[in-house]
């Protein structure tokens, strides 16, 4: 399994409240039932630094500069890559990421208006050039309303974030898989499993 490395990296992207966490749990359980070792991590988070930065970024209201916001997300990512992603991939594990580099492009680039090329360069550095093998873009009917700092950025912000995601899908259609999550959870989970199955075993036979 995997093409260029021992493990496999799968990321989930999308605006808030489209069911990422539910589907990540379903995919992890399904892969574990097939005897694969699965590691699930969220961004920002997954390490001590990442979890501290998560509460600073999302709940403190202290970060006013979009550039500072980007750099803190990038710092959390660098730590996650070093502590978890690289070691897990080297062990041949399946790593499932609840958000990764693409979130910075969508939110800080398209959403906040920072230079997308600069963000891509920064991502390349902090991830050591690691990109997901498969990225799912979940699309629901939500506009991301919620109560943390990013979730309260407004409808126009989330329109820009969605546009950003659409552009990324168009630029790299072999990695991205758009999945409508405005459907029963089981149907969404099956569509995700089919994509992963085809990647891992070159087939979409759900009885395997
Ligand atoms: P979530 O994991 O519950 O979706 O919350 C993470 C929030 O942080 C979400 O609003 C998206 C945002 N975010 C960014 O703005 N940039 C990033 O690089 C990442 C990883 C997340």
Coordinates of C-alpha atoms and ligand atoms in Angstrom, one line a residue:
X1 CA 0.0 0.0 0.0
X2 CA 1.1 3.6 -0.5
X3 CA 3.0 4.7 -3.5
X4 CA 6.2 6.5 -2.4
X5 CA 6.3 5.8 1.3
X6 CA 5.6 3.1 3.8
X7 CA 2.4 4.6 5.2
X8 CA -0.5 6.5 3.8
X9 CA -1.6 10.0 4.5
X10 CA -5.3 10.9 4.2
X11 CA -6.6 14.4 5.0
X12 CA -10.1 15.8 5.5
X13 CA -10.9 19.4 4.6
X14 CA -14.0 21.6 4.4
X15 CA -15.7 24.4 6.3
X16 CA -16.9 23.8 9.8
X17 CA -19.7 21.5 10.8
X18 CA -19.8 19.4 7.6
X19 CA -19.3 16.2 9.5
X20 CA -15.5 15.7 9.2
X21 CA -15.1 14.3 12.7
X22 CA -17.8 11.8 12.3
X23 CA -16.5 10.6 9.0
X24 CA -12.9 10.4 10.2
X25 CA -14.1 8.2 13.1
X26 CA -16.0 6.0 10.7
X27 CA -13.0 5.6 8.3
X28 CA -10.6 4.9 11.1
X29 CA -12.8 2.2 12.5
X30 CA -13.3 0.7 9.1
X31 CA -9.5 0.6 8.4
X32 CA -8.8 -0.9 11.8
X33 CA -11.3 -3.6 11.2
X34 CA -9.1 -4.5 8.2
X35 CA -6.1 -4.8 10.5
X36 CA -4.4 -1.6 9.5
X37 CA -2.7 0.6 12.2
X38 CA -4.4 4.0 12.0
X39 CA -3.4 7.3 13.6
X40 CA -5.9 10.1 13.8
X41 CA -4.7 13.6 14.5
X42 CA -6.3 17.1 14.2
X43 CA -4.9 20.4 13.2
X44 CA -4.1 22.5 15.1
X45 CA -3.4 20.0 17.7
X46 CA -1.9 16.5 18.2
X47 CA 1.1 17.7 20.2
X48 CA 1.6 19.7 23.3
X49 CA 2.5 22.8 21.2
X50 CA -0.3 22.2 18.8
X51 CA -3.0 21.9 21.5
X52 CA -1.7 25.1 23.3
X53 CA -1.7 27.0 20.0
X54 CA -5.2 25.7 19.3
X55 CA -6.7 27.3 22.4
X56 CA -4.7 30.5 21.7
X57 CA -5.8 30.6 18.1
X58 CA -9.4 29.6 18.5
X59 CA -10.5 30.7 21.9
X60 CA -8.3 33.5 23.3
X61 CA -9.2 36.3 21.0
X62 CA -5.7 37.6 21.4
X63 CA -4.4 37.1 17.8
X64 CA -5.3 40.1 15.7
X65 CA -2.8 39.8 12.8
X66 CA -3.6 37.4 10.0
X67 CA 0.1 36.8 9.5
X68 CA 0.6 35.9 13.1
X69 CA -2.4 33.5 12.8
X70 CA -0.8 31.9 9.8
X71 CA 2.6 31.5 11.4
X72 CA 1.0 29.9 14.5
X73 CA -0.9 27.4 12.5
X74 CA 2.3 26.7 10.6
X75 CA 4.2 26.2 13.9
X76 CA 1.6 23.7 15.1
X77 CA 1.9 21.9 11.8
X78 CA 5.8 21.7 11.9
X79 CA 5.6 20.1 15.3
X80 CA 2.9 17.6 14.2
X81 CA 5.0 16.7 11.1
X82 CA 8.1 16.1 13.2
X83 CA 6.5 14.3 16.2
X84 CA 3.8 12.3 14.6
X85 CA 3.4 12.3 10.9
X86 CA 6.9 11.4 9.7
X87 CA 7.4 8.7 12.4
X88 CA 3.9 7.2 11.7
X89 CA 4.4 7.1 8.0
X90 CA 7.8 5.5 8.4
X91 CA 6.1 2.8 10.5
X92 CA 3.8 2.1 7.6
X93 CA 0.7 3.5 9.4
X94 CA -2.3 5.1 7.9
X95 CA -2.4 8.7 9.2
X96 CA -5.8 10.5 9.0
X97 CA -5.6 14.2 9.4
X98 CA -8.5 16.4 10.5
X99 CA -7.2 19.4 8.4
X100 CA -3.7 19.9 7.1
X101 CA -1.8 22.5 4.9
X102 CA -4.7 23.1 2.6
X103 CA -6.6 24.7 5.5
X104 CA -4.0 27.5 5.7
X105 CA -4.3 28.1 2.0
X106 CA -8.2 28.2 2.2
X107 CA -8.5 30.1 5.4
X108 CA -5.5 32.4 5.7
X109 CA -5.0 32.7 1.9
X110 CA -8.4 32.9 0.3
X111 CA -10.3 33.8 3.6
X112 CA -8.0 36.4 5.1
X113 CA -6.4 37.5 1.9
X114 CA -2.7 36.6 2.6
X115 CA -0.5 35.7 -0.4
X116 CA -1.3 32.2 -1.4
X117 CA 2.2 31.5 -2.9
X118 CA 3.8 32.6 0.3
X119 CA 1.6 30.2 2.3
X120 CA 2.4 27.4 -0.2
X121 CA 6.1 28.0 0.3
X122 CA 5.7 28.0 4.1
X123 CA 3.7 24.8 3.9
X124 CA 6.3 23.1 1.8
X125 CA 9.0 24.0 4.4
X126 CA 7.0 23.0 7.5
X127 CA 5.7 19.7 6.1
X128 CA 9.1 18.7 4.6
X129 CA 7.3 18.5 1.3
X130 CA 4.9 15.9 2.6
X131 CA 1.5 16.0 0.9
X132 CA -1.5 13.9 1.5
X133 CA -2.1 10.9 -0.8
X134 CA -5.8 11.5 -0.6
X135 CA -7.7 14.6 0.5
X136 CA -11.5 14.5 1.0
X137 CA -13.3 17.8 0.7
X138 CA -16.6 17.4 2.6
X139 CA -19.3 19.7 1.5
X140 CA -22.5 20.2 3.4
X141 CA -25.0 23.0 3.6
X142 CA -23.3 24.7 6.5
X143 CA -21.6 28.1 6.2
X144 CA -19.4 27.4 9.2
X145 CA -21.3 29.4 11.8
X146 CA -20.1 28.7 15.3
X147 CA -18.6 30.5 18.2
X148 CA -14.8 30.3 18.1
X149 CA -12.6 33.0 16.5
X150 CA -12.5 31.6 13.0
X151 CA -16.1 30.4 13.0
X152 CA -17.3 33.9 13.7
X153 CA -15.5 35.4 10.7
X154 CA -18.8 35.8 8.7
X155 CA -20.5 34.5 5.6
X156 CA -18.3 36.3 3.1
X157 CA -15.2 34.9 4.7
X158 CA -16.6 31.4 4.3
X159 CA -17.6 32.0 0.7
X160 CA -14.0 32.9 0.0
X161 CA -12.8 29.8 1.8
X162 CA -15.1 27.6 -0.2
X163 CA -13.9 29.3 -3.4
X164 CA -10.3 28.6 -2.3
X165 CA -11.1 24.9 -1.8
X166 CA -12.8 24.7 -5.2
X167 CA -9.7 26.1 -6.9
X168 CA -7.4 23.7 -5.1
X169 CA -9.6 20.8 -6.2
X170 CA -9.5 22.0 -9.8
X171 CA -5.7 22.3 -9.7
X172 CA -5.1 18.8 -8.3
X173 CA -8.1 16.6 -9.1
X174 CA -6.3 13.3 -8.6
X175 CA -5.6 14.0 -4.9
X176 CA -8.9 15.7 -4.1
X177 CA -12.2 13.9 -3.7
X178 CA -15.3 16.1 -3.3
X179 CA -17.9 14.3 -1.1
X180 CA -21.3 15.7 -0.4
X181 CA -22.0 15.2 3.3
X182 CA -25.6 16.5 3.2
X183 CA -26.7 12.8 3.1
X184 CA -27.1 9.9 5.5
X185 CA -23.8 9.3 7.4
X186 CA -23.6 5.7 6.1
X187 CA -23.8 6.7 2.5
X188 CA -21.1 9.3 2.9
X189 CA -18.9 6.8 4.8
X190 CA -19.3 4.2 2.0
X191 CA -18.2 6.7 -0.7
X192 CA -15.1 7.6 1.4
X193 CA -14.3 3.9 1.9
X194 CA -14.6 3.2 -1.9
X195 CA -12.0 5.9 -2.6
X196 CA -9.6 4.6 0.1
X197 CA -10.1 1.0 -1.0
X198 CA -9.3 1.9 -4.6
X199 CA -6.1 3.7 -3.5
X200 CA -4.9 1.0 -1.1
X201 CA -5.9 -2.2 -2.9
X202 CA -6.7 -1.0 -6.4
X203 CA -10.3 -2.1 -6.2
X204 CA -13.7 -1.0 -5.0
X205 CA -15.0 -4.3 -3.8
X206 CA -16.7 -3.4 -0.5
X207 CA -16.7 -7.1 0.6
X208 CA -13.0 -7.3 0.8
Ligands
LIG1 P1 -11.8 22.5 13.6 O1 -10.6 21.6 13.7 O2 -12.7 22.3 14.7 O3 -12.4 22.6 12.3 O4 -11.2 24.0 14.0 C1 -10.0 24.4 13.4 C2 -10.3 25.8 13.0 O5 -9.0 26.4 12.6 C3 -11.2 25.9 11.8 O6 -12.0 27.1 11.9 C4 -10.3 26.1 10.6 C5 -9.1 26.9 11.2 N1 -7.8 26.6 10.6 C6 -7.2 27.7 9.9 O7 -7.8 28.8 9.8 N2 -6.0 27.5 9.3 C7 -5.3 26.3 9.4 O8 -4.3 26.2 8.9 C8 -6.0 25.2 10.2 C9 -5.3 23.9 10.3 C10 -7.2 25.4 10.7

